[in-house]
mmCIF file of C-alpha atoms in Angstrom:
data_model
loop_
_atom_site.group_PDB
_atom_site.id
_atom_site.type_symbol
_atom_site.label_atom_id
_atom_site.label_comp_id
_atom_site.label_asym_id
_atom_site.label_seq_id
_atom_site.Cartn_x
_atom_site.Cartn_y
_atom_site.Cartn_z
ATOM 1 C CA MET A 1 18.939 -5.990 148.356
ATOM 2 C CA THR A 2 19.068 -10.205 148.104
ATOM 3 C CA ASP A 3 19.887 -12.634 145.903
ATOM 4 C CA ALA A 4 17.451 -15.326 144.663
ATOM 5 C CA PRO A 5 17.428 -18.070 146.292
ATOM 6 C CA ALA A 6 17.983 -21.341 144.832
ATOM 7 C CA ALA A 7 16.028 -24.210 145.888
ATOM 8 C CA PRO A 8 17.634 -27.073 146.932
ATOM 9 C CA ASP A 9 17.066 -29.078 143.786
ATOM 10 C CA ALA A 10 17.530 -26.506 140.956
ATOM 11 C CA PRO A 11 21.873 -27.128 140.949
ATOM 12 C CA ARG A 12 23.636 -24.142 140.663
ATOM 13 C CA ALA A 13 26.225 -23.861 138.035
ATOM 14 C CA SER A 14 29.917 -23.190 139.277
ATOM 15 C CA SER A 15 30.500 -19.054 140.123
ATOM 16 C CA ALA A 16 33.652 -19.771 137.271
ATOM 17 C CA ASP A 17 31.028 -20.673 134.367
ATOM 18 C CA LEU A 18 28.673 -17.446 135.777
ATOM 19 C CA LEU A 19 29.017 -13.947 134.768
ATOM 20 C CA ALA A 20 29.252 -11.840 138.050
ATOM 21 C CA ALA A 21 26.660 -10.623 140.221
ATOM 22 C CA ASP A 22 26.313 -6.964 139.670
ATOM 23 C CA THR A 23 26.606 -7.015 136.178
ATOM 24 C CA GLY A 24 24.365 -5.621 134.214
ATOM 25 C CA MET A 25 23.095 -3.782 130.729
ATOM 26 C CA GLY A 26 24.720 -1.018 129.138
ATOM 27 C CA ALA A 27 23.339 0.695 126.005
ATOM 28 C CA VAL A 28 21.740 -0.553 123.384
ATOM 29 C CA THR A 29 22.511 0.824 119.571
ATOM 30 C CA LEU A 30 20.017 0.827 116.763
ATOM 31 C CA ARG A 31 19.941 1.560 113.892
ATOM 32 C CA VAL A 32 17.720 4.859 112.460
ATOM 33 C CA ALA A 33 16.510 5.838 109.070
ATOM 34 C CA ASP A 34 15.340 9.092 109.780
ATOM 35 C CA LEU A 35 17.781 10.025 112.741
ATOM 36 C CA ASP A 36 16.345 13.694 112.749
ATOM 37 C CA ALA A 37 12.347 11.797 114.024
ATOM 38 C CA MET A 38 13.716 8.813 116.204
ATOM 39 C CA THR A 39 15.899 11.701 117.864
ATOM 40 C CA THR A 40 12.757 13.655 118.873
ATOM 41 C CA TYR A 41 10.897 10.502 119.892
ATOM 42 C CA TYR A 42 12.928 9.046 122.190
ATOM 43 C CA ARG A 43 13.887 12.662 123.814
ATOM 44 C CA ASP A 44 10.752 14.289 124.406
ATOM 45 C CA SER A 45 8.308 11.615 124.075
ATOM 46 C CA VAL A 46 9.860 8.928 126.530
ATOM 47 C CA THR A 47 11.848 11.621 127.842
ATOM 48 C CA LEU A 48 14.626 11.141 127.502
ATOM 49 C CA GLN A 49 18.506 13.438 127.713
ATOM 50 C CA VAL A 50 20.760 13.816 123.866
ATOM 51 C CA LEU A 51 23.796 13.533 127.067
ATOM 52 C CA ALA A 52 26.022 13.774 123.162
ATOM 53 C CA SER A 53 25.547 14.515 119.232
ATOM 54 C CA GLU A 54 28.074 13.289 116.855
ATOM 55 C CA PRO A 55 26.929 14.919 113.126
ATOM 56 C CA ALA A 56 29.431 13.422 111.077
ATOM 57 C CA ALA A 57 29.229 10.033 112.124
ATOM 58 C CA GLY A 58 25.564 10.187 112.148
ATOM 59 C CA ARG A 59 25.629 9.166 115.467
ATOM 60 C CA VAL A 60 23.052 10.842 118.974
ATOM 61 C CA THR A 61 23.105 9.139 122.157
ATOM 62 C CA LEU A 62 20.403 9.528 124.409
ATOM 63 C CA GLY A 63 20.237 8.920 128.392
ATOM 64 C CA ARG A 64 19.432 9.779 131.551
ATOM 65 C CA GLY A 65 21.966 12.075 133.389
ATOM 66 C CA ALA A 66 25.456 10.462 132.688
ATOM 67 C CA THR A 67 23.604 7.079 131.900
ATOM 68 C CA PRO A 68 23.306 6.317 127.527
ATOM 69 C CA ILE A 69 20.365 3.729 127.609
ATOM 70 C CA VAL A 70 19.586 4.481 123.401
ATOM 71 C CA ILE A 71 22.371 4.935 120.808
ATOM 72 C CA LEU A 72 21.041 5.980 116.668
ATOM 73 C CA GLU A 73 23.021 4.925 114.056
ATOM 74 C CA HIS A 74 22.200 7.288 110.939
ATOM 75 C CA ALA A 75 21.408 4.499 108.201
ATOM 76 C CA PRO A 76 19.762 5.242 105.501
ATOM 77 C CA GLU A 77 20.624 3.580 102.886
ATOM 78 C CA LEU A 78 19.497 -0.151 104.794
ATOM 79 C CA ARG A 79 16.230 -2.232 104.784
ATOM 80 C CA HIS A 80 13.801 -2.754 107.456
ATOM 81 C CA ALA A 81 13.520 -5.959 108.683
ATOM 82 C CA GLY A 82 11.257 -8.377 107.758
ATOM 83 C CA PRO A 83 8.785 -9.005 110.856
ATOM 84 C CA ARG A 84 9.659 -12.822 111.123
ATOM 85 C CA GLU A 85 13.717 -11.907 111.290
ATOM 86 C CA ALA A 86 15.738 -12.051 114.888
ATOM 87 C CA GLY A 87 16.498 -9.270 116.241
ATOM 88 C CA LEU A 88 15.115 -6.732 118.776
ATOM 89 C CA PHE A 89 11.620 -7.702 120.729
ATOM 90 C CA HIS A 90 12.380 -4.447 122.904
ATOM 91 C CA THR A 91 14.334 -2.508 124.975
ATOM 92 C CA ALA A 92 13.399 -2.230 128.238
ATOM 93 C CA ILE A 93 14.000 1.056 130.470
ATOM 94 C CA LEU A 94 13.827 0.989 134.061
ATOM 95 C CA PHE A 95 12.752 3.649 136.667
ATOM 96 C CA GLU A 96 13.290 3.816 139.922
ATOM 97 C CA THR A 97 9.991 4.695 141.059
ATOM 98 C CA GLU A 98 6.622 4.574 139.845
ATOM 99 C CA ALA A 99 6.172 8.361 139.926
ATOM 100 C CA ASP A 100 8.898 8.585 137.135
ATOM 101 C CA LEU A 101 7.860 5.502 135.109
ATOM 102 C CA ALA A 102 4.551 7.562 135.035
ATOM 103 C CA ALA A 103 5.646 10.701 133.898
ATOM 104 C CA ALA A 104 7.313 8.355 131.502
ATOM 105 C CA VAL A 105 4.275 6.758 129.965
ATOM 106 C CA TYR A 106 2.164 10.077 130.552
ATOM 107 C CA SER A 107 4.526 11.631 127.985
ATOM 108 C CA VAL A 108 4.659 9.705 125.245
ATOM 109 C CA ALA A 109 0.851 8.153 125.456
ATOM 110 C CA SER A 110 0.541 12.424 125.207
ATOM 111 C CA ARG A 111 2.414 13.186 122.318
ATOM 112 C CA HIS A 112 2.600 9.649 120.510
ATOM 113 C CA PRO A 113 -0.765 7.505 121.721
ATOM 114 C CA GLN A 114 -0.572 5.316 118.691
ATOM 115 C CA SER A 115 2.736 4.107 119.447
ATOM 116 C CA PHE A 116 1.177 2.617 122.966
ATOM 117 C CA THR A 117 0.930 -1.455 122.263
ATOM 118 C CA GLY A 118 0.231 -2.719 125.809
ATOM 119 C CA SER A 119 0.475 -3.172 129.623
ATOM 120 C CA ALA A 120 1.124 -5.499 132.700
ATOM 121 C CA ASP A 121 1.160 -6.387 135.850
ATOM 122 C CA HIS A 122 3.760 -9.269 135.346
ATOM 123 C CA LEU A 123 4.403 -9.255 139.524
ATOM 124 C CA VAL A 124 7.783 -8.915 139.709
ATOM 125 C CA SER A 125 7.216 -5.447 137.912
ATOM 126 C CA LYS A 126 4.314 -2.864 136.671
ATOM 127 C CA ALA A 127 5.235 -2.451 132.580
ATOM 128 C CA PHE A 128 3.618 -0.134 128.990
ATOM 129 C CA TYR A 129 4.705 -1.451 126.032
ATOM 130 C CA PHE A 130 5.001 1.150 122.695
ATOM 131 C CA THR A 131 6.770 0.591 119.273
ATOM 132 C CA ASP A 132 8.615 3.979 118.146
ATOM 133 C CA PRO A 133 8.779 5.508 114.861
ATOM 134 C CA GLU A 134 10.520 2.613 112.932
ATOM 135 C CA GLY A 135 9.074 -0.116 114.500
ATOM 136 C CA ASN A 136 11.472 -0.793 117.726
ATOM 137 C CA GLY A 137 9.570 -2.336 120.602
ATOM 138 C CA ILE A 138 10.585 -0.110 124.395
ATOM 139 C CA GLU A 139 9.297 -1.417 127.538
ATOM 140 C CA LEU A 140 9.062 1.110 130.456
ATOM 141 C CA TYR A 141 9.094 -0.274 133.275
ATOM 142 C CA TRP A 142 9.865 -0.396 137.584
ATOM 143 C CA ASP A 143 10.954 -2.912 139.250
ATOM 144 C CA ARG A 144 8.529 -4.599 143.269
ATOM 145 C CA ALA A 145 11.483 -4.829 145.621
ATOM 146 C CA ARG A 146 13.537 -8.053 145.373
ATOM 147 C CA THR A 147 12.024 -9.602 148.572
ATOM 148 C CA GLU A 148 8.057 -9.057 147.063
ATOM 149 C CA TRP A 149 9.680 -11.579 144.323
ATOM 150 C CA SER A 150 8.660 -15.559 144.562
ATOM 151 C CA TRP A 151 10.646 -18.631 143.603
ATOM 152 C CA THR A 152 9.842 -21.753 142.838
ATOM 153 C CA HIS A 153 12.051 -24.833 142.001
ATOM 154 C CA GLY A 154 14.795 -21.525 141.326
ATOM 155 C CA GLN A 155 12.832 -20.047 138.385
ATOM 156 C CA VAL A 156 10.829 -16.399 139.509
ATOM 157 C CA ASP A 157 7.015 -16.245 139.584
ATOM 158 C CA MET A 158 6.251 -13.559 136.668
ATOM 159 C CA ALA A 159 3.102 -13.213 134.792
ATOM 160 C CA THR A 160 0.948 -11.004 132.753
ATOM 161 C CA LEU A 161 -1.521 -9.639 134.550
ATOM 162 C CA ALA A 162 -4.157 -6.879 133.658
ATOM 163 C CA LEU A 163 -2.802 -3.719 134.665
ATOM 164 C CA ASP A 164 -5.035 -0.612 134.190
ATOM 165 C CA PRO A 165 -2.769 2.028 132.271
ATOM 166 C CA ASN A 166 -5.212 5.142 133.014
ATOM 167 C CA GLY A 167 -5.487 3.733 136.222
ATOM 168 C CA PHE A 168 -1.639 3.735 137.428
ATOM 169 C CA LEU A 169 -1.347 7.363 135.839
ATOM 170 C CA GLN A 170 -4.183 8.830 138.052
ATOM 171 C CA GLN A 171 -2.274 7.253 141.218
ATOM 172 C CA ASN A 172 1.045 7.788 140.279
ATOM 173 C CA VAL A 173 1.656 11.050 137.917
ATOM 174 C CA THR A 174 2.542 13.894 140.243
ATOM 175 C CA GLU A 175 3.461 17.696 138.680
ATOM 176 C CA GLU A 176 6.978 16.913 140.515
ATOM 177 C CA ALA A 177 7.771 13.772 138.979
ATOM 178 C CA LEU A 178 6.140 15.661 135.130
ATOM 179 C CA ALA A 179 8.939 18.952 135.833
ATOM 180 C CA GLY A 180 11.650 16.700 136.940
ATOM 181 C CA THR A 181 12.589 13.474 134.078
ATOM 182 C CA ALA A 182 15.416 15.420 132.936
ATOM 183 C CA LEU A 183 16.900 14.651 136.624
ATOM 184 C CA ARG A 184 15.498 11.617 137.412
ATOM 185 C CA PRO A 185 17.854 8.442 137.005
ATOM 186 C CA ALA A 186 17.283 5.269 134.481
ATOM 187 C CA SER A 187 18.525 2.419 132.628
ATOM 188 C CA VAL A 188 17.971 -0.299 130.439
ATOM 189 C CA GLY A 189 16.820 -2.702 132.910
ATOM 190 C CA HIS A 190 16.804 -5.532 130.046
ATOM 191 C CA VAL A 191 16.978 -5.916 126.670
ATOM 192 C CA HIS A 192 14.466 -8.243 125.205
ATOM 193 C CA LEU A 193 15.488 -11.031 121.759
ATOM 194 C CA SER A 194 13.521 -12.713 118.573
ATOM 195 C CA VAL A 195 15.475 -15.446 118.182
ATOM 196 C CA GLY A 196 14.514 -18.522 115.678
ATOM 197 C CA ASP A 197 14.416 -21.239 118.886
ATOM 198 C CA VAL A 198 15.251 -21.194 122.588
ATOM 199 C CA ASP A 199 17.153 -24.486 122.848
ATOM 200 C CA SER A 200 19.841 -22.332 120.568
ATOM 201 C CA ALA A 201 19.646 -19.348 122.845
ATOM 202 C CA HIS A 202 19.873 -21.689 125.859
ATOM 203 C CA ARG A 203 23.260 -22.957 124.669
ATOM 204 C CA PHE A 204 24.297 -19.782 123.911
ATOM 205 C CA TYR A 205 23.026 -17.670 126.732
ATOM 206 C CA VAL A 206 23.516 -19.758 129.673
ATOM 207 C CA GLU A 207 25.641 -22.762 128.915
ATOM 208 C CA GLN A 208 28.516 -20.228 127.748
ATOM 209 C CA LEU A 209 27.948 -16.649 127.867
ATOM 210 C CA GLY A 210 27.078 -17.281 131.732
ATOM 211 C CA PHE A 211 23.435 -15.826 132.590
ATOM 212 C CA GLU A 212 21.287 -18.464 134.414
ATOM 213 C CA THR A 213 17.318 -19.102 133.832
ATOM 214 C CA THR A 214 15.317 -17.353 135.692
ATOM 215 C CA THR A 215 11.672 -18.384 133.765
ATOM 216 C CA ARG A 216 11.087 -20.549 131.104
ATOM 217 C CA PHE A 217 8.689 -20.862 128.897
ATOM 218 C CA GLY A 218 9.124 -24.214 126.963
ATOM 219 C CA PRO A 219 10.159 -24.324 122.854
ATOM 220 C CA GLN A 220 8.779 -20.375 123.271
ATOM 221 C CA ALA A 221 10.784 -17.744 125.480
ATOM 222 C CA LEU A 222 13.249 -17.915 127.717
ATOM 223 C CA PHE A 223 14.658 -15.596 130.988
ATOM 224 C CA VAL A 224 17.534 -15.364 132.164
ATOM 225 C CA SER A 225 20.131 -12.903 134.384
ATOM 226 C CA ALA A 226 22.883 -12.718 136.516
ATOM 227 C CA GLY A 227 23.160 -12.147 140.475
ATOM 228 C CA GLY A 228 18.827 -13.226 140.934
ATOM 229 C CA TYR A 229 17.637 -10.497 138.250
ATOM 230 C CA HIS A 230 14.106 -11.452 137.397
ATOM 231 C CA HIS A 231 16.290 -11.171 133.612
ATOM 232 C CA HIS A 232 18.880 -8.989 132.445
ATOM 233 C CA MET A 233 17.816 -10.596 128.554
ATOM 234 C CA ALA A 234 14.900 -12.498 127.395
ATOM 235 C CA MET A 235 14.616 -14.585 123.972
ATOM 236 C CA ASN A 236 11.751 -15.617 122.146
ATOM 237 C CA THR A 237 10.064 -17.206 119.442
ATOM 238 C CA TRP A 238 7.020 -16.079 118.721
ATOM 239 C CA ASN A 239 7.198 -14.170 115.814
ATOM 240 C CA SER A 240 10.757 -15.280 114.794
ATOM 241 C CA ALA A 241 10.385 -19.401 115.214
ATOM 242 C CA GLY A 242 13.115 -20.896 112.969
ATOM 243 C CA ALA A 243 14.931 -17.628 112.364
ATOM 244 C CA GLY A 244 18.198 -17.521 111.173
ATOM 245 C CA ARG A 245 20.829 -15.335 110.858
ATOM 246 C CA ARG A 246 20.111 -11.818 110.314
ATOM 247 C CA GLN A 247 21.042 -10.144 107.243
ATOM 248 C CA LEU A 248 22.395 -6.072 107.814
ATOM 249 C CA ALA A 249 19.381 -4.492 108.405
ATOM 250 C CA LEU A 250 17.372 -1.499 109.778
ATOM 251 C CA GLY A 251 17.422 -1.409 113.453
ATOM 252 C CA LEU A 252 18.851 -3.938 116.585
ATOM 253 C CA GLY A 253 22.322 -2.575 115.840
ATOM 254 C CA LEU A 254 24.585 -3.474 119.677
ATOM 255 C CA VAL A 255 23.378 -4.801 122.747
ATOM 256 C CA ARG A 256 25.939 -3.757 125.446
ATOM 257 C CA ILE A 257 26.043 -5.270 128.999
ATOM 258 C CA GLU A 258 28.478 -4.210 131.653
ATOM 259 C CA VAL A 259 30.842 -7.136 134.069
ATOM 260 C CA PRO A 260 32.195 -5.234 137.238
ATOM 261 C CA GLY A 261 35.580 -4.865 136.098
ATOM 262 C CA GLY A 262 38.588 -6.406 134.155
ATOM 263 C CA ASP A 263 39.112 -10.124 135.167
ATOM 264 C CA ASP A 264 35.012 -10.824 134.912
ATOM 265 C CA LEU A 265 35.651 -9.246 130.739
ATOM 266 C CA GLY A 266 38.989 -11.629 130.919
ATOM 267 C CA ALA A 267 37.076 -14.382 132.386
ATOM 268 C CA LEU A 268 34.309 -14.019 129.814
ATOM 269 C CA GLY A 269 36.734 -13.966 127.111
ATOM 270 C CA GLU A 270 38.520 -17.500 128.282
ATOM 271 C CA ARG A 271 34.997 -19.279 128.377
ATOM 272 C CA LEU A 272 33.838 -18.115 124.880
ATOM 273 C CA GLY A 273 37.024 -19.141 123.394
ATOM 274 C CA HIS A 274 37.035 -22.181 125.306
ATOM 275 C CA PHE A 275 33.136 -23.403 123.493
ATOM 276 C CA GLY A 276 35.073 -21.807 120.606
ATOM 277 C CA VAL A 277 33.000 -18.325 120.428
ATOM 278 C CA ALA A 278 34.793 -15.954 117.336
ATOM 279 C CA THR A 279 35.658 -12.661 119.743
ATOM 280 C CA ARG A 280 36.889 -9.027 119.150
ATOM 281 C CA ASP A 281 39.182 -7.750 121.805
ATOM 282 C CA ASP A 282 40.953 -4.849 121.787
ATOM 283 C CA GLY A 283 41.732 -4.972 125.963
ATOM 284 C CA ARG A 284 38.548 -3.075 126.906
ATOM 285 C CA VAL A 285 35.419 -4.483 125.117
ATOM 286 C CA LEU A 286 35.309 -8.011 124.088
ATOM 287 C CA GLY A 287 32.649 -8.665 120.753
ATOM 288 C CA PHE A 288 30.732 -11.373 119.593
ATOM 289 C CA ASP A 289 27.849 -12.351 118.334
ATOM 290 C CA ASP A 290 24.829 -14.517 119.491
ATOM 291 C CA PRO A 291 23.466 -17.850 116.665
ATOM 292 C CA TRP A 292 21.724 -15.145 115.309
ATOM 293 C CA SER A 293 24.247 -12.634 114.311
ATOM 294 C CA ASN A 294 23.207 -9.920 117.160
ATOM 295 C CA ARG A 295 26.753 -8.434 117.679
ATOM 296 C CA ILE A 296 26.917 -8.050 121.856
ATOM 297 C CA GLU A 297 30.279 -5.758 123.871
ATOM 298 C CA VAL A 298 31.111 -6.906 126.736
ATOM 299 C CA THR A 299 32.631 -4.434 128.826
ATOM 300 C CA THR A 300 33.676 -2.648 132.653
ATOM 301 C CA ARG A 301 31.698 -0.347 134.352
ATOM 302 C CA THR A 302 32.580 2.705 134.120
ATOM 303 C CA ARG A 303 30.113 4.947 136.036
#
């Protein structure tokens, strides 16, 4: 894979101000009211495996192979967040092949057809959207090869084109993929947040945290990444313009970012300290909050 080319008139930040090129996303934690129902949905419909169950802690970790994707934490005492509040827009699960994606989409559509909310060809990817039983957004997607992506003036070309879900399934569902879902790899490809304003998101996620902007749609949405990916994170104001800091509620509990090594973690801690961002650092995990009180933890990659 090759990194995205920067246009000659699009200056790049120095490497000391950027997250490492092979930074990625880790498991997303969701606070849930009904742990059993949510576990069933992510296991049986989204086709994730239960990697760990901790009844005493009220926690279930689901993923594929050794890769955690969603961590569910039982918090029945909390309320649901309002529709205009900041928080999670969706967790995006990345599949390696179109057949793997089709198998997962077929499973969700068969078991919970009412949770399907749309599909799109984004030029860089093909994506299908769902809402879990407690209202958390999910994107299931597959990436085209980076050599097929186009960049204009330093921004990746993305669009929202029609993608017929039935046609996609007819072309890509295979008996082999359906039978082997639990054995096939998947991971968190990106995390998309609802925020109060895009300028503050840019200041925090780009200028301070060290992602690079890959696309921006004025005051409505910002897409950012490390190493030329189309986006590891995104923030939009489509439902949440003007939203302030979050109160403790059901929904998004924690976003995880994975950097390659301890030096990268240390450099990020120093950079955030320079900007006055309060951090929690035990030497292995660097924790902090974004401007809307979304909790972020950065760790070194363990796999």
